Amino acid sequence: MAPSLEAAGLTKRFGEFTALSGLNLKIQGTKCVGFLGPNGAGKTTTMKMFTGLISATSGTALINGVDVSRDKKAALASCSTLIETPEIYPSLTPKEALSMLCEIRGVPATERSKRIDEALGRVKMQEWEGRKVGSFSKGMKQRVNVASTLLSDPDVIILDEPSVGLDPRGMSEVRDIVRSLGNRLVFMSSHLLAEVTEVCQEVALIDHGKLIVYDSIENVTAKFAGGSGAVKIGFSRAVDIQTGTAISKLDGVTSFSRVNDRHVLVKFDPKVLSQEKLFETIAGMKAGAQTFESESGLEDAYLSLIKETL
Amino acid sequence: MARPAHPRARVSTLAHIGIITKYNFLNYFRARRFYVMLAIVALISGLFTFLVAYYQPPGLVGAGDALSFYKGGWGNFATFVVVLSTAFFGGDAISGEFQNRTGYFLVPNPIRRSAIYVGKWLAAMAASSIILAVFALIMIANGLYYYPGDFPSELLQSIAFAWVYLAAALSLMFTFSSLFKSTSVSILMGVILLLFVFNFVDLIISSVAGYEPVYSITYAAGIIPNVLTVPFPAHVTSIPAGARFELKSFNATIPEGLAILGIYFVVMAVVGLWLFQRKEFSA
């Protein structure tokens, strides 16, 4: 059975404030789904209800078809989570803390040490495995938290801003880890749209506790980003005026801007000009074009859908 | 391509309780608070040992007997050690999961909250028991020095009652810990209640109003020193205060004291667990 997450009429009220209003969202299959929305939109609230940290006012949260509020133990049996930035008992070492989770999750005793070593290795924390967590920085603790999600080989992984608190290298490593989690369903919230574009295939966007859109990144971008594509091109030498003019006059190019001497950003209408044709044409200009990076239109789509930050 | 299946055993709730107990005890055992508590016990018993050796009080040594000695030492301080231990190990056991955010690491796992609660209670009970045992051993060593070969059975009863009080007080402390999200509030509430409020209210209720304070855990804990008095103190004593008024004083009987402590243990365990199961990890 394909792994799944389903919110059915999921509602959460804190007194008079409605944090989540009748969320209906069904995600099925092995993929990474980015969960986007402004601050206070209800992302973390949704994830907390999926993990039993808070209970729903009404509606149900199901993991692999099991209602979390009815049988949390069964629902989370094959689901790992990282919600906000958890703290670990300060007197324990990473190895002990992960060993505790292995035991809770029923990882056989003969495999525990190997799994813990692998998980700590993936987050580059092996040399710290015997030190007490209480002496760790926030970023180091978050690496251990990320490692904790890899221990029991889950079908579903729920990540709430997993790269928060990490330095740029740590963030990149987390992206690599998430990308490598093939054959699983990863549901990840993030404010970093570039990160979501890089690792996710689909996005769900909520605002004021309501689902705005759930679709593939291509479809969301095509529908809500004004239909434009964007590409950042790097040159081996400074881009001269003639090259700039030639690119901006290409049929289908809607805008041209210089990022710096050797980089330009080109927006284009994919209906008129394909990305491949654009690359081919610019490479053919013999102006020293070296690198082509697709820029996601996800930010444009996000900004067109979300009009307020709160 | 399907990834290789890794075996996962279904873990019983009983096994989960054992896991939580083991790691929480490890956390307590390595924490500074455990050694601070040991130092406090060493200070209390060291001071008692020194003062008795220096002043040789006739009520305790010399003209006294082993029972009086144990009442003066163990009987006077055991309840205080129990209250401090429960505050140190139980006061923030649950509230700390919220305030320190360790609950975010532990709770979103395939484990019932009841297993976490019971496991943490057992770990706190184990840590507190070590503290109480150390105190008891030092007091017994003192007693055997002054009264070699005289080991009254009442002392064993008193130690057993202290353990019952420890279980009940820890249950109460866990309830406060479940009620509040702030560790300092939950610890302070528990300590103030057990050290001052109950005693003060008991005094007013019994002496002025003339009612027996059967609602009080500290009243019930009176059996810990009282069992070391032979014969056991009278259940009710009245002292005339003026022509038309009298002050009453109550002592819980052993069955009554044990019943009150047992009720506290059960009721507070149920209430505390109920609170923890409904408490939300919201900001």
Coordinates of C-alpha atoms in Angstrom, one line a residue, chain A residues 12 14 48 51-55 72-73 76-78 81 83-93 96-101 103-106 108 111 115 132 145 148 152-155 182-184, chain B residues 1-13 16 19-20 22-24 26-28 30-32 97 100-113 116 120 278-283:
Chain A
K12 CA -8.3 23.5 15.3
F14 CA -7.7 27.9 20.3
K48 CA 1.2 18.8 15.4
T51 CA 1.8 13.7 15.4
G52 CA -0.4 13.7 18.4
L53 CA 1.2 16.8 20.0
I54 CA -2.2 18.6 19.9
S55 CA -5.7 17.2 19.3
K72 CA -1.5 7.2 17.8
K73 CA 0.7 4.2 18.4
L76 CA 3.0 6.7 14.0
A77 CA 4.5 3.2 13.8
S78 CA 5.8 3.9 10.3
T81 CA 8.6 13.4 12.7
I83 CA 8.3 19.2 14.7
E84 CA 9.8 22.7 15.4
T85 CA 13.1 22.3 17.1
P86 CA 12.9 19.6 19.8
E87 CA 15.2 19.4 22.7
I88 CA 16.8 16.2 23.9
Y89 CA 17.4 15.2 27.5
P90 CA 20.6 17.1 28.2
S91 CA 22.4 14.4 30.2
L92 CA 22.0 11.9 27.4
T93 CA 24.5 11.5 24.5
E96 CA 21.7 7.2 23.9
A97 CA 18.9 9.5 22.8
L98 CA 18.7 7.7 19.4
S99 CA 18.9 4.4 21.1
M100 CA 15.9 5.3 23.2
L101 CA 13.9 6.1 20.0
E103 CA 13.8 0.9 21.4
I104 CA 10.5 2.8 21.4
R105 CA 10.1 2.2 17.7
G106 CA 10.9 -1.5 17.9
P108 CA 15.8 -4.9 16.7
E111 CA 20.4 -3.5 14.3
R115 CA 21.3 2.3 12.3
K132 CA 26.2 15.0 26.3
N145 CA 16.9 15.6 15.5
S148 CA 16.3 10.7 14.7
S152 CA 13.3 3.3 11.9
D153 CA 13.1 3.4 8.1
P154 CA 9.7 5.0 8.1
D155 CA 7.2 5.1 5.1
G182 CA 13.3 8.1 -2.1
N183 CA 10.4 5.7 -1.9
R184 CA 8.9 7.5 1.0
Chain B
M1 CA 12.6 0.6 -6.9
A2 CA 11.2 -0.6 -3.6
R3 CA 13.6 0.0 -0.7
P4 CA 14.5 -3.0 1.4
A5 CA 12.2 -3.7 4.3
H6 CA 13.7 -3.2 7.8
P7 CA 12.2 -5.2 10.6
R8 CA 10.3 -3.4 13.3
A9 CA 8.9 -5.2 16.3
R10 CA 5.6 -4.1 17.9
V11 CA 6.6 -2.8 21.3
S12 CA 4.1 -3.3 24.2
T13 CA 3.1 -0.5 26.4
H16 CA 7.6 1.3 26.6
I19 CA 12.3 2.1 28.2
I20 CA 11.1 5.5 29.5
K22 CA 15.5 3.5 32.0
Y23 CA 16.5 6.6 30.0
N24 CA 14.8 9.0 32.4
L26 CA 19.9 7.7 33.4
N27 CA 19.1 11.3 32.8
Y28 CA 18.4 11.9 36.5
R30 CA 23.8 12.1 35.5
A31 CA 22.1 15.4 36.3
R32 CA 23.6 17.8 38.8
E97 CA 8.6 18.2 28.7
N100 CA 12.2 22.6 27.9
R101 CA 10.7 21.2 24.6
T102 CA 11.9 17.6 25.2
G103 CA 8.4 16.5 24.7
Y104 CA 8.7 17.4 21.0
F105 CA 11.4 14.7 20.8
L106 CA 9.6 12.1 22.8
V107 CA 5.8 12.4 22.3
P108 CA 5.6 12.3 18.4
N109 CA 6.5 8.6 18.5
P110 CA 4.5 5.4 18.5
I111 CA 4.1 5.5 22.3
R112 CA 1.2 6.2 24.5
R113 CA 1.3 9.2 26.7
I116 CA 5.6 8.2 29.2
K120 CA 8.8 9.0 34.2
R278 CA -5.2 16.3 27.4
K279 CA -2.4 18.8 27.6
E280 CA -1.4 20.3 24.2
F281 CA 2.1 21.1 22.9
S282 CA 1.0 24.5 21.7
A283 CA 3.2 27.5 21.8

